[in-house]
Amino acid sequence: MAKASAKQYRFSFGPWNIDEGADPFGPTVRKPESLAKKIKVAKALGFDGVQFHDDDVVPDLDSKSHAQIMKEAAQVKRMLDAEGLKAEFTAPRLWFARETIDGGFTSNDPKCRKYAIERGKVCIDINNAIGGDWIVLWLAREGSYIRESKNARVSVLQLRDALNVMLEHDPKSIFLIEPKPNEPVDSAIIPTIGHAIGLSYLTNDPSRVGCLVETAHSCLAGLDPSDDMAFALAHNKLKSVHLNDQGGLKFDQDKSFGSYNLRRAFNQIRVLEEYEYGKHGEWIGLDVKAMRTQKQDGNTKHLSSSKERFLFLLEKVRTVDKKLEAQLIAARDYEELDRYILCHLMGVKYR
Ligand code: GLO
Ligand code: MG
């Protein structure tokens, strides 16, 4: 077990991270668990908070009045309070509704775009009711299957306009864009962290538009997740992360953190640690999925093992011989630096 003090870091995951194991090729293999149970699991596994979709907080919210939605959100806040947990964020699940088949904010149908914006406003109200720190916008269907179906320049400006309306709806809310290059769409309008940050600068209040880097999404774009985090940190825009892992350019795997590439995981923690990520309340979010083969009674092991690995690698980051590292960098002996880092990671004697 890791020795490092993780005081600086707060951990969270979402209810969707304890799932039933369905995939596009087959049915569910595990029974659904209630939100109340998942909140208890978060506490039992030593997490500090929970991430939500708007309809995780209030199921079937389109069929409910605003007053009813607020009442149910307050109940979830009480469930969190009872466990001493916090809500990290709420995300409008804009990829599930009939109205968002062709995207939400960038749908070609103006009625559907209006639906998406109204849903965004309800999500903001829910987030305020449960005391969440931010709104996360995973722009799942804001893209296309064939490029001719949408004008990408128009789509970018529609995203800007939607953000402006939401920024105005609540002058205190902070919005984080979570980019992903593909899946469910073929080509996303905002595929990378550079695009997300570029979009933030187009809005009326860039200071309230940041971003969330997810390991697997960076890998799917062929990029290094720690470099994406560093880029966002350089812009003061890294407000959250979704740590997981991904084995190359295939479907979005959401593997346990570090399970595919330990060194890549080490480097993500390294960049977060070096720039004191977490000092201003930023969370370590885990967006991991259990394998479909996993049985019901082991359906949270991917969460506990991801957190355990984070703490183990944090210790590795903190015990790098900085003097030696600086000497090897000054000597431009990167072969030796590579050897030292690998010895350190493998726990074998160096020299
Ligand atoms: C899927 C995304 C998804 C979001 C979550 C919050 O690829 O990573 O899990 O992070 O729905 O909006
Ligand atoms: Mg994610």
GROMACS .gro file of C-alpha atoms in nm, residues 166-344:
model
  179
  166MET     CA    1  -2.546   2.941  -1.994
  167LEU     CA    2  -2.282   3.183  -1.858
  168GLU     CA    3  -2.553   3.445  -1.839
  169HIS     CA    4  -2.809   3.211  -1.679
  170ASP     CA    5  -2.596   3.196  -1.364
  171PRO     CA    6  -2.313   3.445  -1.323
  172LYS     CA    7  -2.138   3.220  -1.071
  173SER     CA    8  -2.130   2.888  -1.256
  174ILE     CA    9  -1.805   2.755  -1.401
  175PHE     CA   10  -1.811   2.539  -1.714
  176LEU     CA   11  -1.556   2.273  -1.802
  177ILE     CA   12  -1.534   2.141  -2.155
  178GLU     CA   13  -1.439   1.772  -2.179
  179PRO     CA   14  -1.310   1.711  -2.531
  180LYS     CA   15  -1.310   1.376  -2.712
  181PRO     CA   16  -1.223   1.323  -3.078
  182ASN     CA   17  -1.474   1.051  -3.167
  183GLU     CA   18  -1.735   0.810  -3.026
  184PRO     CA   19  -2.026   0.839  -3.041
  185VAL     CA   20  -1.976   1.066  -3.345
  186ASP     CA   21  -1.721   1.009  -3.618
  187SER     CA   22  -1.570   1.360  -3.603
  188ALA     CA   23  -1.615   1.586  -3.303
  189ILE     CA   24  -1.622   1.963  -3.338
  190ILE     CA   25  -1.409   1.998  -3.022
  191PRO     CA   26  -1.175   1.697  -3.041
  192THR     CA   27  -0.880   1.808  -2.826
  193ILE     CA   28  -0.789   2.024  -2.528
  194GLY     CA   29  -0.648   2.288  -2.764
  195HIS     CA   30  -0.988   2.316  -2.930
  196ALA     CA   31  -1.161   2.333  -2.589
  197ILE     CA   32  -0.935   2.615  -2.473
  198GLY     CA   33  -0.975   2.797  -2.804
  199LEU     CA   34  -1.351   2.776  -2.762
  200SER     CA   35  -1.330   2.913  -2.408
  201TYR     CA   36  -1.157   3.227  -2.538
  202LEU     CA   37  -1.444   3.288  -2.783
  203THR     CA   38  -1.699   3.320  -2.502
  204ASN     CA   39  -1.807   3.634  -2.318
  205ASP     CA   40  -1.635   3.520  -1.997
  206PRO     CA   41  -1.330   3.299  -2.060
  207SER     CA   42  -1.244   3.315  -1.689
  208ARG     CA   43  -1.544   3.089  -1.620
  209VAL     CA   44  -1.477   2.837  -1.897
  210GLY     CA   45  -1.209   2.580  -1.822
  211CYS     CA   46  -1.154   2.222  -1.919
  212LEU     CA   47  -1.132   1.862  -1.808
  213VAL     CA   48  -0.868   1.630  -1.956
  214GLU     CA   49  -0.954   1.260  -1.978
  215THR     CA   50  -0.664   1.018  -2.027
  216ALA     CA   51  -0.847   0.794  -2.276
  217HIS     CA   52  -0.973   1.090  -2.481
  218SER     CA   53  -0.620   1.230  -2.524
  219CYS     CA   54  -0.499   0.884  -2.629
  220LEU     CA   55  -0.784   0.852  -2.878
  221ALA     CA   56  -0.665   1.180  -3.033
  222GLY     CA   57  -0.315   1.030  -3.057
  223LEU     CA   58  -0.188   1.272  -2.791
  224ASP     CA   59  -0.009   1.230  -2.461
  225PRO     CA   60  -0.248   1.294  -2.168
  226SER     CA   61   0.019   1.451  -1.946
  227ASP     CA   62   0.108   1.697  -2.224
  228ASP     CA   63  -0.260   1.781  -2.263
  229MET     CA   64  -0.278   1.845  -1.888
  230ALA     CA   65   0.036   2.059  -1.905
  231PHE     CA   66  -0.109   2.262  -2.194
  232ALA     CA   67  -0.428   2.328  -1.998
  233LEU     CA   68  -0.225   2.411  -1.684
  234ALA     CA   69  -0.021   2.665  -1.880
  235HIS     CA   70  -0.351   2.836  -1.966
  236ASN     CA   71  -0.478   2.811  -1.607
  237LYS     CA   72  -0.768   2.608  -1.739
  238LEU     CA   73  -0.719   2.262  -1.592
  239LYS     CA   74  -1.006   2.235  -1.345
  240SER     CA   75  -1.068   1.861  -1.350
  241VAL     CA   76  -0.935   1.533  -1.485
  242HIS     CA   77  -1.084   1.198  -1.575
  243LEU     CA   78  -0.806   0.952  -1.510
  244ASN     CA   79  -0.834   0.611  -1.673
  245ASP     CA   80  -0.637   0.424  -1.938
  246GLN     CA   81  -0.661   0.330  -2.302
  247GLY     CA   82  -0.486   0.072  -2.516
  248GLY     CA   83  -0.425   0.259  -2.839
  249LEU     CA   84  -0.665   0.369  -3.110
  250LYS     CA   85  -0.970   0.154  -3.055
  251PHE     CA   86  -1.306   0.201  -2.884
  252ASP     CA   87  -1.313   0.418  -2.573
  253GLN     CA   88  -1.204   0.167  -2.308
  254ASP     CA   89  -1.207   0.361  -1.980
  255LYS     CA   90  -0.967   0.104  -1.836
  256SER     CA   91  -0.850   0.128  -1.475
  257PHE     CA   92  -0.594   0.401  -1.421
  258GLY     CA   93  -0.244   0.283  -1.511
  259SER     CA   94  -0.360  -0.063  -1.615
  260TYR     CA   95  -0.233  -0.032  -1.970
  261ASN     CA   96   0.061   0.206  -1.941
  262LEU     CA   97   0.205   0.266  -1.594
  263ARG     CA   98   0.468   0.511  -1.711
  264ARG     CA   99   0.206   0.723  -1.884
  265ALA     CA  100   0.005   0.721  -1.559
  266PHE     CA  101   0.316   0.822  -1.363
  267ASN     CA  102   0.370   1.117  -1.595
  268GLN     CA  103   0.013   1.240  -1.553
  269ILE     CA  104   0.054   1.249  -1.176
  270ARG     CA  105   0.397   1.406  -1.220
  271VAL     CA  106   0.259   1.701  -1.411
  272LEU     CA  107  -0.033   1.746  -1.172
  273GLU     CA  108   0.196   1.728  -0.869
  274GLU     CA  109   0.458   1.966  -1.014
  275TYR     CA  110   0.201   2.238  -1.073
  276GLU     CA  111   0.018   2.187  -0.742
  277TYR     CA  112  -0.301   2.074  -0.907
  278GLY     CA  113  -0.560   2.026  -0.635
  279LYS     CA  114  -0.443   2.317  -0.425
  280HIS     CA  115  -0.744   2.523  -0.528
  281GLY     CA  116  -0.996   2.245  -0.486
  282GLU     CA  117  -0.949   2.065  -0.819
  283TRP     CA  118  -1.052   1.700  -0.802
  284ILE     CA  119  -0.899   1.373  -0.915
  285GLY     CA  120  -1.192   1.227  -1.104
  286LEU     CA  121  -1.178   0.865  -1.211
  287ASP     CA  122  -1.379   0.780  -1.522
  288VAL     CA  123  -1.316   0.407  -1.523
  289LYS     CA  124  -1.529   0.108  -1.621
  290ALA     CA  125  -1.525  -0.247  -1.488
  291MET     CA  126  -1.456  -0.514  -1.750
  292ARG     CA  127  -1.770  -0.677  -1.887
  293THR     CA  128  -1.647  -1.008  -1.749
  294GLN     CA  129  -1.654  -0.879  -1.391
  295LYS     CA  130  -1.912  -1.038  -1.158
  296GLN     CA  131  -2.155  -0.840  -0.944
  297ASP     CA  132  -1.969  -0.873  -0.617
  298GLY     CA  133  -1.645  -0.733  -0.760
  299ASN     CA  134  -1.804  -0.449  -0.951
  300THR     CA  135  -1.614  -0.167  -0.774
  301LYS     CA  136  -1.260  -0.311  -0.783
  302HIS     CA  137  -1.166  -0.093  -1.082
  303LEU     CA  138  -1.241   0.213  -0.865
  304SER     CA  139  -1.047   0.107  -0.558
  305SER     CA  140  -0.752  -0.021  -0.762
  306SER     CA  141  -0.734   0.299  -0.971
  307LYS     CA  142  -0.722   0.507  -0.654
  308GLU     CA  143  -0.466   0.274  -0.498
  309ARG     CA  144  -0.246   0.302  -0.808
  310PHE     CA  145  -0.274   0.680  -0.804
  311LEU     CA  146  -0.141   0.684  -0.447
  312PHE     CA  147   0.134   0.437  -0.528
  313LEU     CA  148   0.250   0.638  -0.830
  314LEU     CA  149   0.222   0.960  -0.630
  315GLU     CA  150   0.479   0.814  -0.395
  316LYS     CA  151   0.697   0.731  -0.697
  317VAL     CA  152   0.664   1.088  -0.824
  318ARG     CA  153   0.757   1.229  -0.483
  319THR     CA  154   1.062   1.009  -0.443
  320VAL     CA  155   1.230   1.078  -0.777
  321ASP     CA  156   1.590   1.188  -0.710
  322LYS     CA  157   1.551   1.546  -0.833
  323LYS     CA  158   1.922   1.621  -0.807
  324LEU     CA  159   2.014   1.327  -1.022
  325GLU     CA  160   1.735   1.410  -1.265
  326ALA     CA  161   1.867   1.769  -1.300
  327GLN     CA  162   2.224   1.644  -1.352
  328LEU     CA  163   2.119   1.403  -1.625
  329ILE     CA  164   1.912   1.672  -1.795
  330ALA     CA  165   2.205   1.918  -1.779
  331ALA     CA  166   2.434   1.653  -1.929
  332ARG     CA  167   2.171   1.579  -2.199
  333ASP     CA  168   2.202   1.215  -2.101
  334TYR     CA  169   1.841   1.122  -2.163
  335GLU     CA  170   1.931   0.754  -2.215
  336GLU     CA  171   2.054   0.744  -1.856
  337LEU     CA  172   1.753   0.943  -1.738
  338ASP     CA  173   1.527   0.689  -1.911
  339ARG     CA  174   1.714   0.407  -1.737
  340TYR     CA  175   1.694   0.579  -1.399
  341ILE     CA  176   1.318   0.645  -1.430
  342LEU     CA  177   1.249   0.286  -1.533
  343CYS     CA  178   1.458   0.148  -1.243
  344HIS     CA  179   1.268   0.380  -1.010
   0.00000   0.00000   0.00000
